[in-house]
mmCIF file of C-alpha atoms and ligand atoms in Angstrom:
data_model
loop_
_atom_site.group_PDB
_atom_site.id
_atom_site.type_symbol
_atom_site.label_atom_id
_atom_site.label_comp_id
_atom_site.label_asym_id
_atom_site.label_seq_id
_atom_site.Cartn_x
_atom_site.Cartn_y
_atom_site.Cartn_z
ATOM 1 C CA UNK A 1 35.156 111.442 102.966
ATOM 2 C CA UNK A 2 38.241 112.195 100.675
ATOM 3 C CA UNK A 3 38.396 110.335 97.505
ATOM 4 C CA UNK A 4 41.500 108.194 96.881
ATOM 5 C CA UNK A 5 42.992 110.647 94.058
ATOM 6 C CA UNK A 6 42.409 113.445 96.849
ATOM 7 C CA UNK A 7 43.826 111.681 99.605
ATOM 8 C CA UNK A 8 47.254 110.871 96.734
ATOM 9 C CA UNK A 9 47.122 114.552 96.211
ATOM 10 C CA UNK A 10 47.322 115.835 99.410
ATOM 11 C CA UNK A 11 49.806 113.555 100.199
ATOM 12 C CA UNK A 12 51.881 114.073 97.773
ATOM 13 C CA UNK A 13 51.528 117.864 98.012
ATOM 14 C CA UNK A 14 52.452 117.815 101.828
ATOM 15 C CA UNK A 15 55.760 116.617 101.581
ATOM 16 C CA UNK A 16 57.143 120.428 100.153
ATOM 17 C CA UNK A 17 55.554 121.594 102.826
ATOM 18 C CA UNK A 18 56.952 120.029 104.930
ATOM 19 C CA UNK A 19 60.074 119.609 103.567
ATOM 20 C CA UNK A 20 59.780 123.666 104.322
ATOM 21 C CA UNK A 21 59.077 123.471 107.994
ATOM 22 C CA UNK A 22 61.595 120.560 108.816
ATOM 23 C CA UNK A 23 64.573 120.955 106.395
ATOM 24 C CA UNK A 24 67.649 118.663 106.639
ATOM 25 C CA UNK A 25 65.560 116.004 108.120
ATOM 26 C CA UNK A 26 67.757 112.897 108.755
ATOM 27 C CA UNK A 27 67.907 110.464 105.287
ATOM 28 C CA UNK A 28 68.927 106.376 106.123
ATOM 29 C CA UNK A 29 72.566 105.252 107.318
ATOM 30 C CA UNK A 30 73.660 102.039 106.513
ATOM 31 C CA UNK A 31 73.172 99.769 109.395
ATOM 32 C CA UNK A 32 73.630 96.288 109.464
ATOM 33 C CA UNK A 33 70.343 94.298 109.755
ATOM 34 C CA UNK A 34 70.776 93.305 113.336
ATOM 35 C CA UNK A 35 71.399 96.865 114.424
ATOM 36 C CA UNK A 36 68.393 98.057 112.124
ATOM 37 C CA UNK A 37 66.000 95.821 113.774
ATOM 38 C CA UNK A 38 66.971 97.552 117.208
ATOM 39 C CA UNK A 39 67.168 101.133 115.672
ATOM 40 C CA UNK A 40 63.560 100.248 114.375
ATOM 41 C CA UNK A 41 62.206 99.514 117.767
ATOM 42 C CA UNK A 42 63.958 102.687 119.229
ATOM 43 C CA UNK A 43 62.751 105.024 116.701
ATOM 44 C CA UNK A 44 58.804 104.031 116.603
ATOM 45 C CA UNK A 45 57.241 106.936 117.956
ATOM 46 C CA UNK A 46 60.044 108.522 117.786
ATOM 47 C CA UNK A 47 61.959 110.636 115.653
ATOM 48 C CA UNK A 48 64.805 109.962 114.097
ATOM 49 C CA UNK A 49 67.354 112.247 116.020
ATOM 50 C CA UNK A 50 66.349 110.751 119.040
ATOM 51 C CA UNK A 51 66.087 107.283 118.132
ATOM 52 C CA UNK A 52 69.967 108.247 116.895
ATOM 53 C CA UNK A 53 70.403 109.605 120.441
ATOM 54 C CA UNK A 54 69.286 106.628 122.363
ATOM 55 C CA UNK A 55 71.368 104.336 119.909
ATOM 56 C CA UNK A 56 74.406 105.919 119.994
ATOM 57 C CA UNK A 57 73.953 105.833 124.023
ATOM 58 C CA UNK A 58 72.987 102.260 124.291
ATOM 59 C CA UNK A 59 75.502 100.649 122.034
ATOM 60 C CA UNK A 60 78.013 102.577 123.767
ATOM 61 C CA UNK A 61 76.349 101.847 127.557
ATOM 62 C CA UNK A 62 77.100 97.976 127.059
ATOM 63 C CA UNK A 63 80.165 95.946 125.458
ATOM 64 C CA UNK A 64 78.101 93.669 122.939
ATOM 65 C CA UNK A 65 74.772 92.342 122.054
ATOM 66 C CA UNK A 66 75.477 89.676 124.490
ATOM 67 C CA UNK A 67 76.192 91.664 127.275
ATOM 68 C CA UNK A 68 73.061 93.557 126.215
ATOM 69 C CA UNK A 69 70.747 89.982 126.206
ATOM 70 C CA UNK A 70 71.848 89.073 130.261
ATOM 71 C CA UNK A 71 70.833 92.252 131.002
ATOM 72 C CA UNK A 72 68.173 93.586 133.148
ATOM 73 C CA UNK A 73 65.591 95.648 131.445
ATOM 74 C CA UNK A 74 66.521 98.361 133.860
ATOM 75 C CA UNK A 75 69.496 98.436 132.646
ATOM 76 C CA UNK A 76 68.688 99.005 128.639
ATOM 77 C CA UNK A 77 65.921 101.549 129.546
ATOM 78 C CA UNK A 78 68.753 103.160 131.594
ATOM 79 C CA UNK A 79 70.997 103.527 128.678
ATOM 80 C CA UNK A 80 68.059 104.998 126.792
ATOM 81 C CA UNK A 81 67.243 108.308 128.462
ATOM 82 C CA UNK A 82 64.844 110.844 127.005
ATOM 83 C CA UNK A 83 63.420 108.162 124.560
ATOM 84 C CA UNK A 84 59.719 108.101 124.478
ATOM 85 C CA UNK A 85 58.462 104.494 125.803
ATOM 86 C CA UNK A 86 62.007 103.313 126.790
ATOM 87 C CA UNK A 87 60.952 100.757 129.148
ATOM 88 C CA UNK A 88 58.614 99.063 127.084
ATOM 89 C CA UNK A 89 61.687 99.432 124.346
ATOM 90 C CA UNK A 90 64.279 98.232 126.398
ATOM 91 C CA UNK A 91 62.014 94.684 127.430
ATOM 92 C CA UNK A 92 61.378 94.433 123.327
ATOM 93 C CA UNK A 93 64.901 94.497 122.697
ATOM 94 C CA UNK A 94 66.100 92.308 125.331
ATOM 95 C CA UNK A 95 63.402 89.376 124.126
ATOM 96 C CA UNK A 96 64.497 90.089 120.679
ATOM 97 C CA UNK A 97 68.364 89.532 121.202
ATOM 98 C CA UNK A 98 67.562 86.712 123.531
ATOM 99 C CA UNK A 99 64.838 85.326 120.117
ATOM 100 C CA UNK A 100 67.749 85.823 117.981
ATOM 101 C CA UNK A 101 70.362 83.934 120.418
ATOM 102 C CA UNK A 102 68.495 81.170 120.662
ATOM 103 C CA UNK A 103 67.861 80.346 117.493
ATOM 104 C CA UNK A 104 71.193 81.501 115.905
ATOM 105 C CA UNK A 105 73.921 81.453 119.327
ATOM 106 C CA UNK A 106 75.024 84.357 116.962
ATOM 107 C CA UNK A 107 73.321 88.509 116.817
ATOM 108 C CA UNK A 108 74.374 88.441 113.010
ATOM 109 C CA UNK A 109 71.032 88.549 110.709
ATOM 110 C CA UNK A 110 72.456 89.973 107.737
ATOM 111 C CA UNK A 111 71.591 86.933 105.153
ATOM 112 C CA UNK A 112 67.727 87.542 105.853
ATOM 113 C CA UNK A 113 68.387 90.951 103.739
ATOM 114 C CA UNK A 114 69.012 88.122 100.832
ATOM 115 C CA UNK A 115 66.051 86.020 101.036
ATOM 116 C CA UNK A 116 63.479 88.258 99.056
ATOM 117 C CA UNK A 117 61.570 90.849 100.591
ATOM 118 C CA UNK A 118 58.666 88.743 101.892
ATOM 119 C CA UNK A 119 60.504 85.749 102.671
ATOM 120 C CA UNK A 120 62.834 88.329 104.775
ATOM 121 C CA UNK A 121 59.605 89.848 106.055
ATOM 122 C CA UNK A 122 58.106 86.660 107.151
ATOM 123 C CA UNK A 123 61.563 85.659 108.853
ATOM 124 C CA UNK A 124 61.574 88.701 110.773
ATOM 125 C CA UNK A 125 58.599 88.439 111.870
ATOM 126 C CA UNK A 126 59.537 85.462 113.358
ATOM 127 C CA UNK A 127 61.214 87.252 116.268
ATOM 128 C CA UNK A 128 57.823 88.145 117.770
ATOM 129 C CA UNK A 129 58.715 89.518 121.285
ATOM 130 C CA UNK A 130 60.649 92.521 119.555
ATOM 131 C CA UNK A 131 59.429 92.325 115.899
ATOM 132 C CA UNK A 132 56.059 93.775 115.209
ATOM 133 C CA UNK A 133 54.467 95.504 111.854
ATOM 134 C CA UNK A 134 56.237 98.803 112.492
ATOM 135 C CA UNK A 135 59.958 96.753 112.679
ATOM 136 C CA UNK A 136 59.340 95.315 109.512
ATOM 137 C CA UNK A 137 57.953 97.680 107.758
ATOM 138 C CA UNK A 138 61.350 99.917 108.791
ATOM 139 C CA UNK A 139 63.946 97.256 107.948
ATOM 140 C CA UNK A 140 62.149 96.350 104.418
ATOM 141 C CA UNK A 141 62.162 100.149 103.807
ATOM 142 C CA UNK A 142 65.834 100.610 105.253
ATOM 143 C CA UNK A 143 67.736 97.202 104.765
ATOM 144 C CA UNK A 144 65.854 95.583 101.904
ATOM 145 C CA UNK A 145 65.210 98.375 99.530
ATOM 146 C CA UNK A 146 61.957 97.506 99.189
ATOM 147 C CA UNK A 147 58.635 99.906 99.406
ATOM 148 C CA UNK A 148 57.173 99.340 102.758
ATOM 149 C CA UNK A 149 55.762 102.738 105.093
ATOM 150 C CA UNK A 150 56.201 101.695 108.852
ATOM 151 C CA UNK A 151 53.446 103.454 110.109
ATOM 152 C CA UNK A 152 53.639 104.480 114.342
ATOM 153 C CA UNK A 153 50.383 105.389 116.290
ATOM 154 C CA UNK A 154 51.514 109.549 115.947
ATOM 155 C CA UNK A 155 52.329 108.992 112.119
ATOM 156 C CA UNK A 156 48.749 107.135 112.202
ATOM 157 C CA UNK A 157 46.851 109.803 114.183
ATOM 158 C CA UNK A 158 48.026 112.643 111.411
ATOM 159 C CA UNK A 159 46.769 110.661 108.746
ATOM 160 C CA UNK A 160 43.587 110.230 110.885
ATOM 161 C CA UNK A 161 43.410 113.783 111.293
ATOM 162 C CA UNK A 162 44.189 114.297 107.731
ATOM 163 C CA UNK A 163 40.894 112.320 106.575
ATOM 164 C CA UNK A 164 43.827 109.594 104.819
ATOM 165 C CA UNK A 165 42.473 107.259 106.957
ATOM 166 C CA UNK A 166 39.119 106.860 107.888
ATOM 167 C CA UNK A 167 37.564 104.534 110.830
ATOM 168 C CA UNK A 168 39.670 102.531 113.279
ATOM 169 C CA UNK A 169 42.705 100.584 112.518
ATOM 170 C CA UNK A 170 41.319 96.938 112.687
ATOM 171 C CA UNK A 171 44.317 95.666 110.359
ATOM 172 C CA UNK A 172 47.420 97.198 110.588
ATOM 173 C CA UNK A 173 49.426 95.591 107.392
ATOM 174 C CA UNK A 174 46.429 96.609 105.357
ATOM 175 C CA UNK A 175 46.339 99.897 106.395
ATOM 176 C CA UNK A 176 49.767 99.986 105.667
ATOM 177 C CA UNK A 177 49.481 98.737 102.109
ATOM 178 C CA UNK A 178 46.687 101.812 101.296
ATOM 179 C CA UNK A 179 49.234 104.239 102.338
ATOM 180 C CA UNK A 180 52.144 102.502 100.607
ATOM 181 C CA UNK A 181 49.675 102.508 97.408
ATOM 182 C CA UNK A 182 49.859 106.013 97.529
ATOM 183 C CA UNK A 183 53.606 106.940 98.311
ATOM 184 C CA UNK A 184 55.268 106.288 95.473
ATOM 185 C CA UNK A 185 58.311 104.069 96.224
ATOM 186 C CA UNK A 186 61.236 107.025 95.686
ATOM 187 C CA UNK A 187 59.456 108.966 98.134
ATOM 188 C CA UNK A 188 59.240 106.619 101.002
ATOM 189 C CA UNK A 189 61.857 107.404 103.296
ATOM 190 C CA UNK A 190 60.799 111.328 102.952
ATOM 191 C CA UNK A 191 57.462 110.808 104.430
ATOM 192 C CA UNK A 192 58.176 108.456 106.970
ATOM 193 C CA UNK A 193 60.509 110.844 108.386
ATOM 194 C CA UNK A 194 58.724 114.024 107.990
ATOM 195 C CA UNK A 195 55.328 113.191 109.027
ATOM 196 C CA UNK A 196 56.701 111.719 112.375
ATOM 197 C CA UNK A 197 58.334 114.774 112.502
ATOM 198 C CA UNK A 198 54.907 116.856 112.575
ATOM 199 C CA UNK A 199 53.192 114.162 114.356
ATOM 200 C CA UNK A 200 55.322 114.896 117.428
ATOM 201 C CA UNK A 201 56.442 118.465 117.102
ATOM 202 C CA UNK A 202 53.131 120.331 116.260
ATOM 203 C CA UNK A 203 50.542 117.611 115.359
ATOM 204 C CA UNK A 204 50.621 116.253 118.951
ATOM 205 C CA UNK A 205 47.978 114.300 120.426
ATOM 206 C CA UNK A 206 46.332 116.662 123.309
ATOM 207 C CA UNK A 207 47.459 119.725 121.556
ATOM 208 C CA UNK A 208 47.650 119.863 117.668
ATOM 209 C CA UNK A 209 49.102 123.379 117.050
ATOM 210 C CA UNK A 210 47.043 123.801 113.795
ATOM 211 C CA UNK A 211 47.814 127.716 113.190
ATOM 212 C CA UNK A 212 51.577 126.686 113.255
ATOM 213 C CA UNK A 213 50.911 123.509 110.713
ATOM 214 C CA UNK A 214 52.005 123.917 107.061
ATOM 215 C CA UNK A 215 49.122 121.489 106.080
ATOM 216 C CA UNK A 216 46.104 123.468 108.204
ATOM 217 C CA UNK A 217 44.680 124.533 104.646
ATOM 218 C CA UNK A 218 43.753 120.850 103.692
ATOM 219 C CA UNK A 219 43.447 119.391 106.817
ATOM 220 C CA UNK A 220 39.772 118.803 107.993
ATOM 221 C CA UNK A 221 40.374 118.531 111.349
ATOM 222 C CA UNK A 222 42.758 121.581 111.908
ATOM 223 C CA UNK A 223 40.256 123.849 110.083
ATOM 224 C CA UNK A 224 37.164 122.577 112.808
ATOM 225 C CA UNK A 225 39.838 122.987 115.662
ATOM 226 C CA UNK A 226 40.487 126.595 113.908
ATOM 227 C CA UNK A 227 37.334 127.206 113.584
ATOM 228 C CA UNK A 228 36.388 126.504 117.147
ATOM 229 C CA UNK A 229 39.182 128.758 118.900
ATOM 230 C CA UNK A 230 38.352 131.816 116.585
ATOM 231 C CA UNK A 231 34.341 131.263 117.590
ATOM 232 C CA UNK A 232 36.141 130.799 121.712
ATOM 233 C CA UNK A 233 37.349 133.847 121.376
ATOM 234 C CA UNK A 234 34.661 135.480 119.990
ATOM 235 C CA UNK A 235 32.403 134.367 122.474
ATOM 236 C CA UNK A 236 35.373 135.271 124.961
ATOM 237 C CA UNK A 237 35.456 139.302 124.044
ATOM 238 C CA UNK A 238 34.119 141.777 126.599
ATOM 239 C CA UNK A 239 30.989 142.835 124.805
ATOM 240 C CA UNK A 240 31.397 146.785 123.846
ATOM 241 C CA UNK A 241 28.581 149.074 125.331
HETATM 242 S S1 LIG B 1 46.200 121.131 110.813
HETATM 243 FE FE1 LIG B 1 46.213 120.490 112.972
HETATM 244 S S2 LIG B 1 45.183 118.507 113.057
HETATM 245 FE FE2 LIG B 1 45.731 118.926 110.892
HETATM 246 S S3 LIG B 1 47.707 117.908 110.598
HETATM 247 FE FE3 LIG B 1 48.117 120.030 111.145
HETATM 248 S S4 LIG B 1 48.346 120.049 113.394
HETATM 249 FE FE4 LIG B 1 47.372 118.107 112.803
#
């Protein structure tokens, strides 16, 4: 089990790295809060180039939000093609804009961004059927300027893998606030866009490619997996006589 200066280090010290393997990885745009929320639900589990994809395609598939709310969810996960989970997107952000309509007959959220962080938090949070942890983790990160890591089950199954989190996820938000404990604030929007970067590009979850990862060296799990396919092939060599 990796002690919590160990578990700072490493994290700190992968970020280089990865920096190395994935350079000019996309930094935040300015989006207004509305529009942030649905970017949010687009890009978890996603990265951020395709999340930018499926935005770009969506807002320009429909006229306005409202057009957007009477639609069918067939219709939104139409205009999202290519995006990992886009039907189960597409219902979130239909029962978000409809949430939102309801209680505002507006799609214009940009005065929670003034309310504090956790009074914003808590507002968003209010839109349950497309807010969840991830959402408002993003938006306090991206909109609010304040130190939050949205952590995504691939981002979550690296830092399994890593030995930075240990045991099952019982409690999201406190998971959250180890990992935010040890990213400093500055270097926030770095590692949530390189580690889902590796999560889904060489860290996936049937095939990890560890001899390709720039973190195999300190990861405990890509040294057994290592470890296993050089003893494989080993055991695979014709025997000499
Ligand atoms: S070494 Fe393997 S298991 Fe570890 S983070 Fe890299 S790809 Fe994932």
């Amino acid at each position: 089990m990796a002690a919590a200066t160990n578990k700072q280090q490493l994290l700190t010290q992968s970020l280089p790295l990865l920096q190395k393997k994935f350079p000019g990885t996309a930094g935040p745009e300015k989006r207004t809060v509305l529009d942030e929320v649905v970017f949010a639900v687009l890009r978890e589990a996603a990265t951020t180039a395709q999340a930018e994809a499926a935005f770009t395609h969506l807002m320009r598939s429909f006229y306005d939000w409202n057009e957007m709310r009477v639609s069918t969810i067939q219709e939104i996960a139409d205009a999202l093609p290519g995006l990992p989970g886009a039907g189960e997107k597409a219902r979130r952000i239909v029962g978000l804009l409809q949430e939102v309509f309801e209680e505002r007959y507006s799609f214009d959220l940009n005065d929670i961004a003034k309310k504090g962080l956790k009074q914003g938090a808590k507002q968003l949070a209010r839109y349950k059927a497309g807010v969840n942890d991830f959402v408002v983790a993003w938006v306090t990160q991206r909109s609010f300027a304040g130190h939050a890591i949205p952590l995504d089950a691939p981002t979550i199954r690296v830092l399994q893998r890593l030995g930075i989190l240990e045991g099952d996820i019982d409690d999201l938000e406190a998971t959250r606030a180890s990992i935010e404990h040890f990213i400093p604030k500055a270097k926030g929007v770095e590692f949530t866009e390189l580690y889902i970067e590796l999560a889904l590009a060489i860290c996936t979850e049937t095939h990890p490619d560890c001899q390709h990862c720039p973190l195999k060296a300190d990861c405990p799990t890509g040294q057994e997996i290592l470890a296993k396919a050089k003893a494989d092939a080993k055991a695979a060599k014709p025997k000499s006589r």
